[in-house]
Coordinates of C-alpha atoms and ligand atoms in Angstrom, one line a residue:
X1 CA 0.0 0.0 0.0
X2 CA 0.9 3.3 -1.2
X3 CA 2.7 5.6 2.0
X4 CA 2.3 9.2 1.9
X5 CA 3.6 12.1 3.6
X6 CA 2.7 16.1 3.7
X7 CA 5.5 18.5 5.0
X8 CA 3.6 21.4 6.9
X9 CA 5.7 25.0 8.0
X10 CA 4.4 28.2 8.1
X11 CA 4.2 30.0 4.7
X12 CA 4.9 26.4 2.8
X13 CA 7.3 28.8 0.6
X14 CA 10.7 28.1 2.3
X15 CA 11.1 24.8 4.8
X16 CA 8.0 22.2 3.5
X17 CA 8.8 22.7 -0.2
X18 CA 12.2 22.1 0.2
X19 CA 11.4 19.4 2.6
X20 CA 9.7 17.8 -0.3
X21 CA 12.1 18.5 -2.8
X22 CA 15.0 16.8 -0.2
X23 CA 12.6 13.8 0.5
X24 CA 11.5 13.2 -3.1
X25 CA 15.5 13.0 -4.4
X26 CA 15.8 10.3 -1.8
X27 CA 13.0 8.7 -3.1
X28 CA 14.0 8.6 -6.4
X29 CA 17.2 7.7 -5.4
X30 CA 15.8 4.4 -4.0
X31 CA 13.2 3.9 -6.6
X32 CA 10.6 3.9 -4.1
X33 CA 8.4 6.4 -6.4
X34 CA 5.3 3.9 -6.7
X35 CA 5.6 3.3 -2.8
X36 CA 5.9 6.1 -0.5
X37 CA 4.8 9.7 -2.5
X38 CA 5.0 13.4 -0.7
X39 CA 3.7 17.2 -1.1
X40 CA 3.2 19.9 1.2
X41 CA 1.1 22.7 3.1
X42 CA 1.1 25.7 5.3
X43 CA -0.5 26.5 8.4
X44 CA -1.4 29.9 6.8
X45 CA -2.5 30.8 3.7
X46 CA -0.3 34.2 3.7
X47 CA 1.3 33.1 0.4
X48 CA -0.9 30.5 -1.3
X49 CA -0.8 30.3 -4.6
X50 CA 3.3 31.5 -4.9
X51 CA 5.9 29.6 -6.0
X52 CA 8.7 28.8 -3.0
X53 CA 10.6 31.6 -2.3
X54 CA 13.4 32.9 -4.4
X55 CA 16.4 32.7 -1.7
X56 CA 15.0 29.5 -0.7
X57 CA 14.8 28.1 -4.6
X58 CA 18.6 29.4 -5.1
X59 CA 20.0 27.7 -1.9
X60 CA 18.1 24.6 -3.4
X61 CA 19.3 24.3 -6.2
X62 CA 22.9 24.9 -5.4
X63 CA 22.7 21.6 -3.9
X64 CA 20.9 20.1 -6.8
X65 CA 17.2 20.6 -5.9
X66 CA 14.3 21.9 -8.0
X67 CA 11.9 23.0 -5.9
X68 CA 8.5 23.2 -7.9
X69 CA 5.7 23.3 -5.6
X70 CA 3.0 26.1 -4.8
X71 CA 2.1 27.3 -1.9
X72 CA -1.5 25.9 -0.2
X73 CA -2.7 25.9 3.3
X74 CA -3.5 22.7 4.8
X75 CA -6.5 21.5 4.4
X76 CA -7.1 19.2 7.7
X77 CA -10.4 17.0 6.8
X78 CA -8.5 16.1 2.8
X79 CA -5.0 15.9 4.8
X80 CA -5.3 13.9 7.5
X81 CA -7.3 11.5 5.6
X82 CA -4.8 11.0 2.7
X83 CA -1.5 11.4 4.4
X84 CA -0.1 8.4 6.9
X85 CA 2.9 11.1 8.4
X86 CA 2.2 14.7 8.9
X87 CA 5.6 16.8 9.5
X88 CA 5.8 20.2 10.7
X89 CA 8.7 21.7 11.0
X90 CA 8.8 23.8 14.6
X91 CA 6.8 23.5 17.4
X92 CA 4.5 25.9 16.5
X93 CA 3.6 23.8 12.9
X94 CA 3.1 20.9 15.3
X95 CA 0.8 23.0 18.0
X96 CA -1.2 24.2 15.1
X97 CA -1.9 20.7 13.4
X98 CA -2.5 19.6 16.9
X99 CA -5.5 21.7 17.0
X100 CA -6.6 21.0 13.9
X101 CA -6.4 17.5 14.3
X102 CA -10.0 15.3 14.6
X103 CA -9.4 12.7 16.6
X104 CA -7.0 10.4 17.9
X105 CA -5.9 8.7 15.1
X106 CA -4.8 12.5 13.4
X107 CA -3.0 12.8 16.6
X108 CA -1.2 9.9 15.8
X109 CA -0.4 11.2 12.2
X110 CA 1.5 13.6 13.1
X111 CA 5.6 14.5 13.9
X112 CA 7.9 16.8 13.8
X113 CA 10.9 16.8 11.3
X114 CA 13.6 16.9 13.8
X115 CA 12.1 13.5 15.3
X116 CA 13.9 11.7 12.4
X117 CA 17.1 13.7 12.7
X118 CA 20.4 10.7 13.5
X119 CA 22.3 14.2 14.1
X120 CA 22.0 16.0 17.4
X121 CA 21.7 19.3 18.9
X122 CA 18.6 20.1 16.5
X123 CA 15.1 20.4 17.5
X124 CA 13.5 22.3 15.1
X125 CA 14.1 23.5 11.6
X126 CA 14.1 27.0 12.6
X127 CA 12.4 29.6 9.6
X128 CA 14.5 31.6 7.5
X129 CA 12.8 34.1 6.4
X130 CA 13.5 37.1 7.9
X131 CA 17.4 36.0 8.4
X132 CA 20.4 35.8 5.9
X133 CA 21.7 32.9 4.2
X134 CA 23.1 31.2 6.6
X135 CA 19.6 30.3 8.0
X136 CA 18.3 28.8 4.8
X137 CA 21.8 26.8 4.9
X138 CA 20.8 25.5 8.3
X139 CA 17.4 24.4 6.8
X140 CA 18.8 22.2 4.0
X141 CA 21.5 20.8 6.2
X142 CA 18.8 19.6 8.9
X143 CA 16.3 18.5 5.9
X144 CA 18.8 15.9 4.5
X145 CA 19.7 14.3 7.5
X146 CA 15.9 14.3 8.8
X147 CA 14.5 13.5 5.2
X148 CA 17.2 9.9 5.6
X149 CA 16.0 9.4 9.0
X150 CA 12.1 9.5 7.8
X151 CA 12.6 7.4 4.9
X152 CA 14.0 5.0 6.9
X153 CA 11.3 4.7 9.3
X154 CA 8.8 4.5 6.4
X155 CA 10.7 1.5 4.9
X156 CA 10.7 -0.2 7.6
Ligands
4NP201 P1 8.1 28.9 5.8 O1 8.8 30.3 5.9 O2 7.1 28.7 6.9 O3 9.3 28.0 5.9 O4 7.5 28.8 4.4 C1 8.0 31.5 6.1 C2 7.4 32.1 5.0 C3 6.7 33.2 5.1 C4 6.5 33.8 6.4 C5 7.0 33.2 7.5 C6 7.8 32.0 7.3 N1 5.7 35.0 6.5 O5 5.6 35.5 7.6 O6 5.2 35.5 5.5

């Protein structure tokens, strides 16, 4: 049976797209495409509709990832159904899905990215937006060691 997993931050222009962008290389990598599938949402709807942000896309893609996805806020009765692992990024993604949550089994759907992290000293993926490079850096460099530790839990 098919696996599926939504990333969720804030704006879903900067963390969850390249979250998804991260996850899906590994994916790939593994040929695991007909298994386990990905996209991602925002808590908000501030930017639904854009493209991920520009500084976001350029860091990205420096490291070899497209990021294609547009911006949506997470809609929690199609979400929660469809998805087995909902991700947010900070505490506050994970507060917010909290409350959105249904029932116990949403409760149960839901993480937060730095729970898959094999590297310490990291309990969020901290937003970059209103900081300089070095913070979207720090996003891509806890992604790709979270991203591994998520895929292999979803393996098996
Ligand atoms: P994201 O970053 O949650 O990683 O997409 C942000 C994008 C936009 C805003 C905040 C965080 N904003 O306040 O507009």
């Amino acid at each position: 049976m098919k696996q599926r997993v939504l990333f969720v931050c804030l704006g879903n222009i900067c963390r969850s797209p390249s979250a998804e962008a991260v996850f899906n290389g590994l994916v790939k990598k593994e040929g695991l495409q007909d298994s386990i599938e990905s996209d991602s949402a925002g808590t908000s709807g501030f930017h639904a509709g854009e493209p991920a942000d520009r500084r976001m896309q350029s860091h990205a893609q420096k490291r070899g990832y497209h990021l294609t996805s547009i911006s949506r806020p997470i809609d929690p009765d199609l979400d929660f159904e469809k998805f087995d692992f909902i991700v947010g990024m900070d505490d506050s993604n994970v507060y917010d899905l909290q409350s959105m949550a249904r029932d116990g089994e949403d409760m149960k759907k839901i993480y937060k990215m730095t729970d898959f992290c094999s590297k310490d000293g990291h309990f969020s993926v901290p937003d970059p937006y209103y900081g300089g490079s070095d913070g979207f850096e720090l996003v891509l460099d806890i992604l790709e060691d979270a991203c591994e530790g998520l895929l292999n839990e979803m393996k098996g």
